[in-house]
Each structure stands twice: as structure tokens, then as C-alpha cells.
Amino acid sequence: MTSENQLKRLPRDFFKRTTEGIAKDLLGRSLVRRTKKGDMITKIIETEAYLGPNDKACHTYNYKKTKRTKTMYERPGTIYVYLIYGMYHCLNVITEPKGEPCAVLIRELYPIDGIELIKENRSVKIGKNYKNLMDGPGKLCMALDITKEKFNGKDACDPKSKLFFAEGNPANPSEIKAYKRIGIDYAEEDKDRLLRFKIEK
DNA sequence: CCTGCGATCGTCT
DNA sequence: GACGATCGCAGGA
């Protein structure tokens, strides 16, 4: 099932654009995790945009700078992984020109190849259509063995990177649906913005 | 130093 | 549908 496009790494310029556009453009693309045992190849089917200084849901609202958010000020294409609820990781990629601390959160993936490797990382029961395998930001990090120790601050555009975004089969704009973002009730007037994007598998 | 809590998940009812 | 797990980080003293 693997096609050539699923390993063609997206270049830096892809990430050097507006965050909302990238969040949509990442749908249908591939996320590839390279390990000694083999490649795990997935299709991105849900994302969220976090618009930095202008977005109360974002860690860098008002250009806030802390140890954790340091990664968000790196150049586009940088991987931002942080720990949430003391036990789960969330995977993001930095967007916009360097210094504009914006990011796209990867929320859901569908497996394409290396499925046995992916399943080995998940102890729960996997339902039909791989339901439960990678349908959440914490789950997909477990499934692909993504931790902040391994990937936070790493460059997804570096040809040697073990985690990267690839060409894949970009979604047609007509199949993309927009929703409110999840788990950001504290974000006041920004909590209802339609910055979550999904496609069907 | 001390406190409160989160861009979540799995289990149980 | 509800809830507990679990800890690094942020903010304040």
C-alpha cells in the first residue's frame, strides 16, 4: 500500500505559511516514523491550528516565553512535543516564519503501513477500522513511540530525521470539515473558533 | 518552596 | 457518561 509519495519529505517552505492553511493542507499527508524495526507510515486525518500570540488557547499567547514554549520560537518544520496530564505527549509542528510561535497539533492518524509495529505499541483493544489505535493526540504518540525526550525541538525537514511529514495524498478542500477545538474551555473568546479540521479515512 | 492544573486516556458504570 | 491517574510546568510567595 506504500506509494512513492508517502516517503517524499515535505520541505521547509511547506511549513513557512499561514498556520490555518497548513492545518488543512496536512490532511491526507503522511506522517512517517522510522525505526530500526522498520517504517511506520500513517495518514493524517485530524489537526488543530494554534495561532500563537493572537490565540488564548495557545501556549504562546501574547508571546509568552517559558522553558516549555522555547521550541515554538524555532524555525518552521521544527517538532514540538510536550507532556500533558503528567502522562501523555502531544505532537505539533511549528509553522509561520521563524519567531512567530504558531503550531499545528496532530490529533488523529490512520495506519497505512507498518501496522504490526504500530499495534505493538498499543496495549488496548483495536476496533474495526482501527478505531482506538490513533484517534487522539496522546494515543498517536504512544502508537508511534513519540516522546519529548526523543523529538522535541528536532527538525522534521532534516533528511536524517526519524519522524517527518511526507507528500501523501493531500485532501480535496471540499472534503475538509471544520470544528471547534477540544479541551480549551479556558480560552475565552477563542474557544469557539473553528480551527479543528478533519477528513474521512 | 509550594500550589494548582492541563491542547488526555482507559476503565468502570 | 463520569472519574481517577500522574507529573512537569508555570506562577506566586
PDB file of N, CA and C (backbone and C1' of nucleotides) in Angstrom, chain B residues 2-13:
ATOM      1  P    DC B   2       7.748  23.220  50.993  1.00  0.00           P
ATOM      2  O5'  DC B   2       6.497  23.846  50.253  1.00  0.00           O
ATOM      3  C5'  DC B   2       6.003  25.112  50.675  1.00  0.00           C
ATOM      4  C4'  DC B   2       4.842  25.512  49.791  1.00  0.00           C
ATOM      5  C3'  DC B   2       3.900  24.341  49.492  1.00  0.00           C
ATOM      6  O3'  DC B   2       2.576  24.756  49.754  1.00  0.00           O
ATOM      7  C1'  DC B   2       4.567  25.407  47.472  1.00  0.00           C
ATOM      8  P    DT B   3       1.391  23.596  49.863  1.00  0.00           P
ATOM      9  O5'  DT B   3       0.480  24.038  48.645  1.00  0.00           O
ATOM     10  C5'  DT B   3       0.162  25.417  48.480  1.00  0.00           C
ATOM     11  C4'  DT B   3      -0.303  25.641  47.058  1.00  0.00           C
ATOM     12  C3'  DT B   3      -1.317  24.596  46.581  1.00  0.00           C
ATOM     13  O3'  DT B   3      -2.541  25.260  46.341  1.00  0.00           O
ATOM     14  C1'  DT B   3       0.359  25.020  44.925  1.00  0.00           C
ATOM     15  P    DG B   4      -3.904  24.417  45.966  1.00  0.00           P
ATOM     16  O5'  DG B   4      -3.918  24.600  44.388  1.00  0.00           O
ATOM     17  C5'  DG B   4      -3.817  25.904  43.824  1.00  0.00           C
ATOM     18  C4'  DG B   4      -3.887  25.777  42.324  1.00  0.00           C
ATOM     19  C3'  DG B   4      -4.939  24.765  41.866  1.00  0.00           C
ATOM     20  O3'  DG B   4      -5.627  25.341  40.769  1.00  0.00           O
ATOM     21  C1'  DG B   4      -2.804  24.145  41.019  1.00  0.00           C
ATOM     22  P    DC B   5      -6.903  24.572  40.085  1.00  0.00           P
ATOM     23  O5'  DC B   5      -6.258  24.115  38.710  1.00  0.00           O
ATOM     24  C5'  DC B   5      -5.540  25.048  37.908  1.00  0.00           C
ATOM     25  C4'  DC B   5      -4.876  24.290  36.796  1.00  0.00           C
ATOM     26  C3'  DC B   5      -5.776  23.205  36.192  1.00  0.00           C
ATOM     27  O3'  DC B   5      -5.576  23.169  34.797  1.00  0.00           O
ATOM     28  C1'  DC B   5      -3.745  22.276  36.827  1.00  0.00           C
ATOM     29  P    DG B   6      -6.852  23.362  33.816  1.00  0.00           P
ATOM     30  O5'  DG B   6      -6.154  23.037  32.414  1.00  0.00           O
ATOM     31  C5'  DG B   6      -5.052  23.807  31.965  1.00  0.00           C
ATOM     32  C4'  DG B   6      -4.068  22.907  31.245  1.00  0.00           C
ATOM     33  C3'  DG B   6      -4.708  21.977  30.206  1.00  0.00           C
ATOM     34  O3'  DG B   6      -3.768  21.753  29.165  1.00  0.00           O
ATOM     35  C1'  DG B   6      -3.660  20.682  31.856  1.00  0.00           C
ATOM     36  P    DA B   7      -3.795  22.740  27.902  1.00  0.00           P
ATOM     37  O5'  DA B   7      -4.274  21.775  26.738  1.00  0.00           O
ATOM     38  C5'  DA B   7      -5.641  21.531  26.506  1.00  0.00           C
ATOM     39  C4'  DA B   7      -5.812  20.743  25.225  1.00  0.00           C
ATOM     40  C3'  DA B   7      -4.963  19.487  25.137  1.00  0.00           C
ATOM     41  O3'  DA B   7      -5.598  18.549  24.259  1.00  0.00           O
ATOM     42  C1'  DA B   7      -4.218  21.017  23.527  1.00  0.00           C
ATOM     43  P    DT B   8      -6.674  17.412  24.950  1.00  0.00           P
ATOM     44  O5'  DT B   8      -5.738  16.499  25.855  1.00  0.00           O
ATOM     45  C5'  DT B   8      -4.680  15.699  25.299  1.00  0.00           C
ATOM     46  C4'  DT B   8      -4.754  14.290  25.830  1.00  0.00           C
ATOM     47  C3'  DT B   8      -5.826  13.411  25.187  1.00  0.00           C
ATOM     48  O3'  DT B   8      -5.174  12.332  24.546  1.00  0.00           O
ATOM     49  C1'  DT B   8      -5.853  13.183  27.548  1.00  0.00           C
ATOM     50  P    DC B   9      -6.025  11.170  23.776  1.00  0.00           P
ATOM     51  O5'  DC B   9      -6.112  10.028  24.877  1.00  0.00           O
ATOM     52  C5'  DC B   9      -4.884   9.581  25.447  1.00  0.00           C
ATOM     53  C4'  DC B   9      -5.149   8.532  26.499  1.00  0.00           C
ATOM     54  C3'  DC B   9      -6.044   7.392  26.021  1.00  0.00           C
ATOM     55  O3'  DC B   9      -5.351   6.185  26.242  1.00  0.00           O
ATOM     56  C1'  DC B   9      -6.828   8.315  28.083  1.00  0.00           C
ATOM     57  P    DG B  10      -5.880   4.787  25.615  1.00  0.00           P
ATOM     58  O5'  DG B  10      -6.446   4.049  26.898  1.00  0.00           O
ATOM     59  C5'  DG B  10      -5.581   3.886  28.011  1.00  0.00           C
ATOM     60  C4'  DG B  10      -6.375   3.386  29.194  1.00  0.00           C
ATOM     61  C3'  DG B  10      -7.265   2.186  28.888  1.00  0.00           C
ATOM     62  O3'  DG B  10      -7.013   1.208  29.876  1.00  0.00           O
ATOM     63  C1'  DG B  10      -8.546   3.950  29.852  1.00  0.00           C
ATOM     64  P    DT B  11      -7.868  -0.173  29.899  1.00  0.00           P
ATOM     65  O5'  DT B  11      -8.897   0.087  31.086  1.00  0.00           O
ATOM     66  C5'  DT B  11      -8.409   0.602  32.322  1.00  0.00           C
ATOM     67  C4'  DT B  11      -9.577   0.857  33.252  1.00  0.00           C
ATOM     68  C3'  DT B  11     -10.637  -0.247  33.238  1.00  0.00           C
ATOM     69  O3'  DT B  11     -10.957  -0.590  34.573  1.00  0.00           O
ATOM     70  C1'  DT B  11     -11.646   1.855  32.859  1.00  0.00           C
ATOM     71  P    DC B  12     -11.836  -1.961  34.885  1.00  0.00           P
ATOM     72  O5'  DC B  12     -13.138  -1.331  35.544  1.00  0.00           O
ATOM     73  C5'  DC B  12     -13.010  -0.266  36.496  1.00  0.00           C
ATOM     74  C4'  DC B  12     -14.317   0.489  36.550  1.00  0.00           C
ATOM     75  C3'  DC B  12     -15.530  -0.445  36.519  1.00  0.00           C
ATOM     76  O3'  DC B  12     -16.326  -0.258  37.673  1.00  0.00           O
ATOM     77  C1'  DC B  12     -15.772   1.378  35.003  1.00  0.00           C
ATOM     78  P    DT B  13     -17.595  -1.291  37.958  1.00  0.00           P
ATOM     79  O5'  DT B  13     -18.799  -0.275  37.727  1.00  0.00           O
ATOM     80  C5'  DT B  13     -18.692   1.083  38.146  1.00  0.00           C
ATOM     81  C4'  DT B  13     -19.893   1.881  37.626  1.00  0.00           C
ATOM     82  C3'  DT B  13     -21.193   1.075  37.611  1.00  0.00           C
ATOM     83  O3'  DT B  13     -22.238   1.855  38.163  1.00  0.00           O
ATOM     84  C1'  DT B  13     -20.801   2.030  35.477  1.00  0.00           C
TER      85       DT B  13
END
